[in-house]
Tab-separated table of C-alpha atoms in Angstrom:
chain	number	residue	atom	x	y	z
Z	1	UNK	CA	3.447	57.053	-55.113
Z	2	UNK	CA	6.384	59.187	-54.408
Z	3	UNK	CA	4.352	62.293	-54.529
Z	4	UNK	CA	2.113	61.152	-52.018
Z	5	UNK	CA	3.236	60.800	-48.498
Z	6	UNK	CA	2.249	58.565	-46.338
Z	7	UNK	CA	0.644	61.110	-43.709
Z	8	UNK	CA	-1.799	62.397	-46.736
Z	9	UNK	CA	-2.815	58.682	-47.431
Z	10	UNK	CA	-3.790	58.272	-43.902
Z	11	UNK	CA	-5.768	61.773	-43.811
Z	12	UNK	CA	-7.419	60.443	-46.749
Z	13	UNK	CA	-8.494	57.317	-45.284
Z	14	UNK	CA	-9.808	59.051	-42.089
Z	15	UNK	CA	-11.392	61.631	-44.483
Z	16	UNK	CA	-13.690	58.969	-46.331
Z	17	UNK	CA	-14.037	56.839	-42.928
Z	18	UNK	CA	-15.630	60.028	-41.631
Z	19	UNK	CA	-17.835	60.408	-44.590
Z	20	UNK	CA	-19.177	56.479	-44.545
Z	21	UNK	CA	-20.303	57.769	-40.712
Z	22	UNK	CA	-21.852	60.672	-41.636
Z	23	UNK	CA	-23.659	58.694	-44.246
Z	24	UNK	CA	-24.617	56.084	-41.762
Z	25	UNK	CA	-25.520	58.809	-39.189
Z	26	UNK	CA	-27.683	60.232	-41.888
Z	27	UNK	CA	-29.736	57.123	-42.792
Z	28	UNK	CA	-30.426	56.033	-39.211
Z	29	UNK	CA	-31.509	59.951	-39.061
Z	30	UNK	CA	-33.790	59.325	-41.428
Z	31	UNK	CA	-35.236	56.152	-40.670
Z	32	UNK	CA	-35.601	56.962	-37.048
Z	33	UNK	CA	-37.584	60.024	-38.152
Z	34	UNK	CA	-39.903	57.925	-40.462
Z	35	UNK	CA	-40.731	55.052	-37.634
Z	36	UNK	CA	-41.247	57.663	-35.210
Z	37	UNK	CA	-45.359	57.690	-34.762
Z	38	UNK	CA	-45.250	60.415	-32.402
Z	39	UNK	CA	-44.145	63.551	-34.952
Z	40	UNK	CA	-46.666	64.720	-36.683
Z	41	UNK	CA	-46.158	65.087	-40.644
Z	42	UNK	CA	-44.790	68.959	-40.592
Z	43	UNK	CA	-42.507	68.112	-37.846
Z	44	UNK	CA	-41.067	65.460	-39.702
Z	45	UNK	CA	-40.667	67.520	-42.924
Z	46	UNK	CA	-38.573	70.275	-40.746
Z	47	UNK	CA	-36.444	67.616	-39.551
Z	48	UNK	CA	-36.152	66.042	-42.694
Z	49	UNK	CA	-35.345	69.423	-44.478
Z	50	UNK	CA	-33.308	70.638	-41.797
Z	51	UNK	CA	-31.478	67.348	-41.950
Z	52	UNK	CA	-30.803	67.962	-45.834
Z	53	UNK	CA	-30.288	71.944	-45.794
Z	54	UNK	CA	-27.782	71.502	-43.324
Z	55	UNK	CA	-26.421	68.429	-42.977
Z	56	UNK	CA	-23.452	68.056	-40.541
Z	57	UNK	CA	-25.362	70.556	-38.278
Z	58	UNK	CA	-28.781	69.253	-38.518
Z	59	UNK	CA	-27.888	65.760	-38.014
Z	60	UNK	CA	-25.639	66.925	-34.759
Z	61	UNK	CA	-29.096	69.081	-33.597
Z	62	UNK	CA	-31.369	65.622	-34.235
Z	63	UNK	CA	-29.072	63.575	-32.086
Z	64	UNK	CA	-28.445	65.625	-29.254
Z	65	UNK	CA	-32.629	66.584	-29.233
Z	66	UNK	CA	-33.637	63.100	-30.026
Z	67	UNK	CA	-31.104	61.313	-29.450
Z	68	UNK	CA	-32.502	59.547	-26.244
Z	69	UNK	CA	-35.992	59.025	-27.745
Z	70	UNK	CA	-34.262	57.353	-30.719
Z	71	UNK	CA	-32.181	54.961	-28.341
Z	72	UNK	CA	-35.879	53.655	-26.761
Z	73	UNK	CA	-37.656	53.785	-30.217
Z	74	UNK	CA	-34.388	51.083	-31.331
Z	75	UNK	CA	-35.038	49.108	-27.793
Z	76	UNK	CA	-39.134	48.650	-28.233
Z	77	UNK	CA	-38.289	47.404	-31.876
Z	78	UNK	CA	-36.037	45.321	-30.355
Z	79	UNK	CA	-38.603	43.836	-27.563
Z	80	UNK	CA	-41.345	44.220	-30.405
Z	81	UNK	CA	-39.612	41.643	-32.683
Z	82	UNK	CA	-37.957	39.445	-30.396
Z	83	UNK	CA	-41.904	38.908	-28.609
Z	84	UNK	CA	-43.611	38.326	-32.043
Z	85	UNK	CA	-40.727	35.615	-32.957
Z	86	UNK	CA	-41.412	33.760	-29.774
Z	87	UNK	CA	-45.044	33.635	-30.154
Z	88	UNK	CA	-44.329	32.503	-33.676
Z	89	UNK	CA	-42.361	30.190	-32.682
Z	90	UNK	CA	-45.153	28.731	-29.788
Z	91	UNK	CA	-47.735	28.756	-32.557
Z	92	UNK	CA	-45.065	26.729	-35.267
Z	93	UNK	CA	-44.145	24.333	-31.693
Z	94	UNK	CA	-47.860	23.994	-30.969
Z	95	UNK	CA	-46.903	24.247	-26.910
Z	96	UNK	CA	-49.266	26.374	-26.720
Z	97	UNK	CA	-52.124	25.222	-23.897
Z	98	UNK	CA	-54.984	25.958	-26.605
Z	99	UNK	CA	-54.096	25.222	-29.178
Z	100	UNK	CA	-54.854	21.239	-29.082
Z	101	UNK	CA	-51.718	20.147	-30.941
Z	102	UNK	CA	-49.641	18.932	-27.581
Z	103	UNK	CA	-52.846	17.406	-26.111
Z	104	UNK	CA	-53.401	14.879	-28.988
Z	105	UNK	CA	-49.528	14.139	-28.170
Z	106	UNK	CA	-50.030	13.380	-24.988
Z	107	UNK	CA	-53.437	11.495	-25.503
Z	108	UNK	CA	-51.096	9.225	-28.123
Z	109	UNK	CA	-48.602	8.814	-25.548
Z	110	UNK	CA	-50.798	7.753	-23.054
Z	111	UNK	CA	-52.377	5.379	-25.471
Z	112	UNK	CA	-48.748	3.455	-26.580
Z	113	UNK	CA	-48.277	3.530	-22.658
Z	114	UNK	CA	-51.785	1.482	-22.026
Z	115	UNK	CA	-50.479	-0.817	-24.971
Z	116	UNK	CA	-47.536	-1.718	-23.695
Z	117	UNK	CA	-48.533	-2.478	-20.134
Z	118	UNK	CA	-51.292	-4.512	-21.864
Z	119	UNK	CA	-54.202	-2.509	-20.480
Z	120	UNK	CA	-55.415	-2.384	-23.992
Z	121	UNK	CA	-55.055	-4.444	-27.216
Z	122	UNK	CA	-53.123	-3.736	-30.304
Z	123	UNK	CA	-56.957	-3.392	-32.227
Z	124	UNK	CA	-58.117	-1.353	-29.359
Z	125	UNK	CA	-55.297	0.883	-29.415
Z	126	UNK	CA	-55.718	1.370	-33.490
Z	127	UNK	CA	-59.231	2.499	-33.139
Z	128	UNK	CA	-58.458	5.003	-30.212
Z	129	UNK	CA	-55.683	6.281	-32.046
Z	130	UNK	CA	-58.041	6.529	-35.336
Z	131	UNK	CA	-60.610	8.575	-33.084
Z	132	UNK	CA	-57.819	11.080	-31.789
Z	133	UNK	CA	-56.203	11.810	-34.986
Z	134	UNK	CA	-59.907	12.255	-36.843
């Protein structure tokens, strides 16, 4: 360890820091250019070989010419899944206004409700609740 001073251990660490970026910058490249609907199939192979041919410099060219278009491409994914997890999540609830499940709830409801003010009977109530749950 003598050999090795300490200013070459830090330019090594900020040498492979800089290469897990480029690697991530390269990826989300990549990705980005696949989920991208808009490109046609050629333009995504010149990006793609651009990207590989030259890779610092193609990468730098894709963010600065795309680089806006990727940001909004990130945000509808964004709005896509966080819409499609509330209406799953509506549909698992069932508080959705057609789709029954909350009205048989509140039919129930009102049935204990007419029970225990002694509108209906306890037999009464058994046969309603029978009919709503058939």
């Amino acid at each position: 360890m003598d050999d090795y001073p300490l200013l070459n251990l830090f330019l090594t660490m900020l040498y492979l820091f800089l290469w897990v970026m480029w690697f991530f910058l390269l990826f989300k490249v990549i990705t980005d250019l696949f989920r991208d609907h808009s490109l046609n199939g050629w333009a995504k192979a010149g990006w793609l070989v651009l990207v590989i041919l030259l890779p610092y410099v193609g990468v730098l060219i894709y963010l600065i010419v795309r680089g806006r278009s990727m940001h909004e491409r990130d945000e509808k994914l964004a709005k896509d899944s966080e819409a499609a997890f509330r209406d799953y999540v509506r549909r698992a609830a069932g508080t959705e206004g057609s789709s029954g499940g909350s009205d048989h709830v509140k039919d129930l409801a009102k049935l204990a409700e007419l029970k225990d003010k002694g509108a209906i009977n306890a037999e009464e109530y058994e046969q309603a609740k029978a009919k709503l749950l058939a």
